[in-house]
Structure formats: structure tokens, C-alpha cells
mmCIF file of C-alpha atoms in Angstrom:
data_model
loop_
_atom_site.group_PDB
_atom_site.id
_atom_site.type_symbol
_atom_site.label_atom_id
_atom_site.label_comp_id
_atom_site.label_asym_id
_atom_site.label_seq_id
_atom_site.Cartn_x
_atom_site.Cartn_y
_atom_site.Cartn_z
ATOM 1 C CA MET A 10 143.595 123.041 71.958
ATOM 2 C CA LYS A 11 140.669 124.319 69.801
ATOM 3 C CA LEU A 12 139.565 120.520 69.392
ATOM 4 C CA ILE A 13 139.245 120.059 73.184
ATOM 5 C CA TYR A 14 137.172 122.903 73.555
ATOM 6 C CA ALA A 15 135.150 122.015 70.372
ATOM 7 C CA ILE A 16 134.583 118.447 71.910
ATOM 8 C CA ALA A 17 134.117 119.217 75.568
ATOM 9 C CA PRO A 18 130.748 121.563 75.094
ATOM 10 C CA ARG A 19 129.218 118.385 73.100
ATOM 11 C CA THR A 20 130.267 115.959 75.678
ATOM 12 C CA SER A 21 128.944 118.220 78.591
ATOM 13 C CA MET A 22 125.418 118.759 76.165
ATOM 14 C CA GLN A 23 125.048 114.704 75.726
ATOM 15 C CA PHE A 24 125.646 114.099 79.810
ATOM 16 C CA ILE A 25 123.274 116.764 80.616
ATOM 17 C CA CYS A 26 120.820 115.520 78.082
ATOM 18 C CA SER A 27 121.182 111.908 79.287
ATOM 19 C CA ILE A 28 120.387 112.778 82.791
ATOM 20 C CA LEU A 29 117.446 114.658 82.068
ATOM 21 C CA LEU A 30 116.197 111.401 80.040
ATOM 22 C CA LEU A 31 116.984 109.353 82.955
ATOM 23 C CA PHE A 32 115.024 111.578 85.243
ATOM 24 C CA ILE A 33 112.002 111.962 82.944
ATOM 25 C CA THR A 34 111.859 108.308 82.193
ATOM 26 C CA ASP A 35 111.781 107.892 85.916
ATOM 27 C CA ILE A 36 109.090 110.448 86.568
ATOM 28 C CA CYS A 37 106.869 108.791 83.410
ATOM 29 C CA PHE A 38 106.851 105.158 84.200
ATOM 30 C CA SER A 39 107.411 104.522 87.637
ATOM 31 C CA GLN A 40 104.529 103.114 89.843
ATOM 32 C CA LYS A 41 105.051 105.032 93.193
ATOM 33 C CA VAL A 42 101.725 104.843 95.388
ATOM 34 C CA TYR A 43 101.012 106.177 98.735
ATOM 35 C CA SER A 44 97.972 104.638 100.739
ATOM 36 C CA VAL A 45 95.853 107.740 102.075
ATOM 37 C CA LYS A 46 93.964 107.982 105.100
ATOM 38 C CA TYR A 47 90.610 109.414 103.584
ATOM 39 C CA ALA A 48 88.994 108.268 100.185
ATOM 40 C CA ASN A 49 88.549 112.274 99.275
ATOM 41 C CA GLN A 50 92.245 112.242 99.391
ATOM 42 C CA ALA A 51 92.655 109.539 96.375
ATOM 43 C CA ASP A 52 93.317 109.532 93.081
ATOM 44 C CA ILE A 53 91.959 105.807 93.046
ATOM 45 C CA LYS A 54 89.923 103.752 95.149
ATOM 46 C CA VAL A 55 91.172 99.812 95.568
ATOM 47 C CA PHE A 56 89.606 96.871 96.785
ATOM 48 C CA VAL A 57 91.669 94.125 97.635
ATOM 49 C CA VAL A 58 89.874 90.775 96.126
ATOM 50 C CA LYS A 59 90.444 87.464 97.990
ATOM 51 C CA TYR A 60 90.923 85.515 94.198
ATOM 52 C CA GLU A 61 93.364 86.351 91.423
ATOM 53 C CA ASN A 62 90.777 85.851 88.580
ATOM 54 C CA GLN A 63 88.668 88.648 90.323
ATOM 55 C CA ALA A 64 91.579 91.480 89.945
ATOM 56 C CA ASP A 65 91.545 94.044 87.383
ATOM 57 C CA LEU A 66 95.706 94.305 88.124
ATOM 58 C CA LYS A 67 97.755 91.955 89.962
ATOM 59 C CA VAL A 68 100.204 93.704 91.990
ATOM 60 C CA TYR A 69 103.379 92.765 93.264
ATOM 61 C CA LYS A 70 105.062 95.372 95.930
ATOM 62 C CA VAL A 71 108.779 95.834 95.185
ATOM 63 C CA LYS A 72 110.986 96.784 97.804
ATOM 64 C CA TYR A 73 113.163 99.306 96.365
ATOM 65 C CA GLN A 74 111.778 102.438 94.421
ATOM 66 C CA ASN A 75 114.233 101.549 91.065
ATOM 67 C CA GLU A 76 111.873 98.415 91.006
ATOM 68 C CA ALA A 77 109.171 99.857 90.407
ATOM 69 C CA GLY A 78 107.195 99.166 87.127
ATOM 70 C CA LYS A 79 105.766 101.278 84.156
ATOM 71 C CA ASN A 80 101.879 100.551 85.136
ATOM 72 C CA ASP A 81 102.677 96.820 85.001
ATOM 73 C CA GLY A 82 101.453 96.066 88.348
ATOM 74 C CA ASN A 83 104.921 96.592 89.958
ATOM 75 C CA TRP A 84 104.159 99.101 92.963
ATOM 76 C CA PHE A 85 106.712 101.014 95.373
ATOM 77 C CA PHE A 86 104.850 102.216 98.299
ATOM 78 C CA VAL A 87 106.465 105.441 99.409
ATOM 79 C CA GLU A 88 106.502 106.940 102.679
ATOM 80 C CA HIS A 89 105.686 110.558 101.745
ATOM 81 C CA GLN A 90 102.361 111.622 99.799
ATOM 82 C CA ASN A 91 104.230 113.912 97.819
ATOM 83 C CA GLN A 92 106.599 111.254 96.827
ATOM 84 C CA ALA A 93 103.857 109.257 94.890
ATOM 85 C CA ASP A 94 102.656 109.300 91.246
ATOM 86 C CA LYS A 95 99.309 107.853 92.447
ATOM 87 C CA LYS A 96 97.482 108.529 95.745
ATOM 88 C CA ILE A 97 95.216 105.280 96.683
ATOM 89 C CA PHE A 98 92.801 104.365 99.117
ATOM 90 C CA PHE A 99 91.640 100.971 99.906
ATOM 91 C CA VAL A 100 87.770 100.692 100.139
ATOM 92 C CA GLU A 101 85.752 98.122 102.432
ATOM 93 C CA TYR A 102 83.374 97.245 99.715
ATOM 94 C CA GLU A 103 83.816 96.103 96.306
ATOM 95 C CA ASN A 104 81.211 98.279 94.833
ATOM 96 C CA GLN A 105 83.298 101.507 96.045
ATOM 97 C CA ALA A 106 86.315 100.824 94.003
ATOM 98 C CA ASP A 107 87.385 102.062 91.127
ATOM 99 C CA LEU A 108 90.323 99.302 90.518
ATOM 100 C CA LYS A 109 90.326 95.417 91.914
ATOM 101 C CA VAL A 110 93.776 94.448 93.055
ATOM 102 C CA TYR A 111 95.196 90.907 93.995
ATOM 103 C CA PHE A 112 98.757 91.245 95.719
ATOM 104 C CA VAL A 113 101.119 88.377 94.220
ATOM 105 C CA SER A 114 103.830 86.752 95.794
ATOM 106 C CA TYR A 115 106.450 86.995 92.747
ATOM 107 C CA LYS A 116 107.073 89.987 90.433
ATOM 108 C CA ASN A 117 106.718 88.193 86.860
ATOM 109 C CA GLN A 118 103.004 87.492 88.313
ATOM 110 C CA ALA A 119 102.178 91.384 88.179
ATOM 111 C CA CYS A 120 100.230 91.880 84.988
ATOM 112 C CA TRP A 121 96.476 93.546 84.287
ATOM 113 C CA GLY A 122 93.794 91.418 83.990
ATOM 114 C CA ASN A 123 91.319 94.293 82.494
ATOM 115 C CA LYS A 124 93.585 96.533 80.419
ATOM 116 C CA ASN A 125 90.420 98.785 79.815
ATOM 117 C CA LYS A 126 91.218 99.888 83.460
ATOM 118 C CA SER A 127 94.916 100.470 82.782
ATOM 119 C CA HIS A 128 94.474 104.318 82.149
ATOM 120 C CA LEU A 129 93.621 104.856 85.671
ATOM 121 C CA MET A 130 97.492 104.232 86.829
ATOM 122 C CA TYR A 131 98.593 106.491 84.413
#
């Protein structure tokens, strides 16, 4: 009987720690973005370029939140502003942008073209 009580707290603690670790990992590494209506609401101003070689970041829009990347260009667009890691505003002109992106067709194409700007998405 004593053996069961000695093991149970450790197992419970390990389970709780595992859940917390998964939760913290999800918060730290997911790229959930929300497109705001006004520039002054945004964390980052984004311009969509016409050609891949002009982009600071090649972005792939994932279908599910759990597919979102860890600052690797795999973005999940959330429905509500408070769910987002970053709020972005799409600008009309390139010179207004903090970040230039190009939307790619396949997940494995998403990556940084200009790693000097990767700090913008942390």
C-alpha cells in the first residue's frame, strides 16, 4: 500500500509537468497571426511581393493551428485578435512594410529569405 502512495504523486507530478511543457511549447513556438484592419493596431506591417526572390519570408498558410511553425513561415490565421501571437497589417506599398512576404503553395517551401528580419516574428 505504501508503494502505491509513493509512486502516485510522482506520476501525477510528471503528468502535470508534461502538460505544462506542451502548453508552454505551443505558446512559444506557434505562429498564429491575425490580420488587423488598421496599421496602428499591428505589431508588424506586411507587404506581399510578386516574386519569391523579393521576399524576406516565404509564408505557407496552414489549415490547422497545430501545423503552425516555430518562426519558419508556417502561419495559421486565427479568427480572433486575442488568439494571435502577432497582429499584422497588410500595407499597400512596399516602403511602408516592416516585412515583405511571398505566399508559397507548399509547406516545405516556407522559409526565411532574410534572416536578419526573423526577430520580427518572435
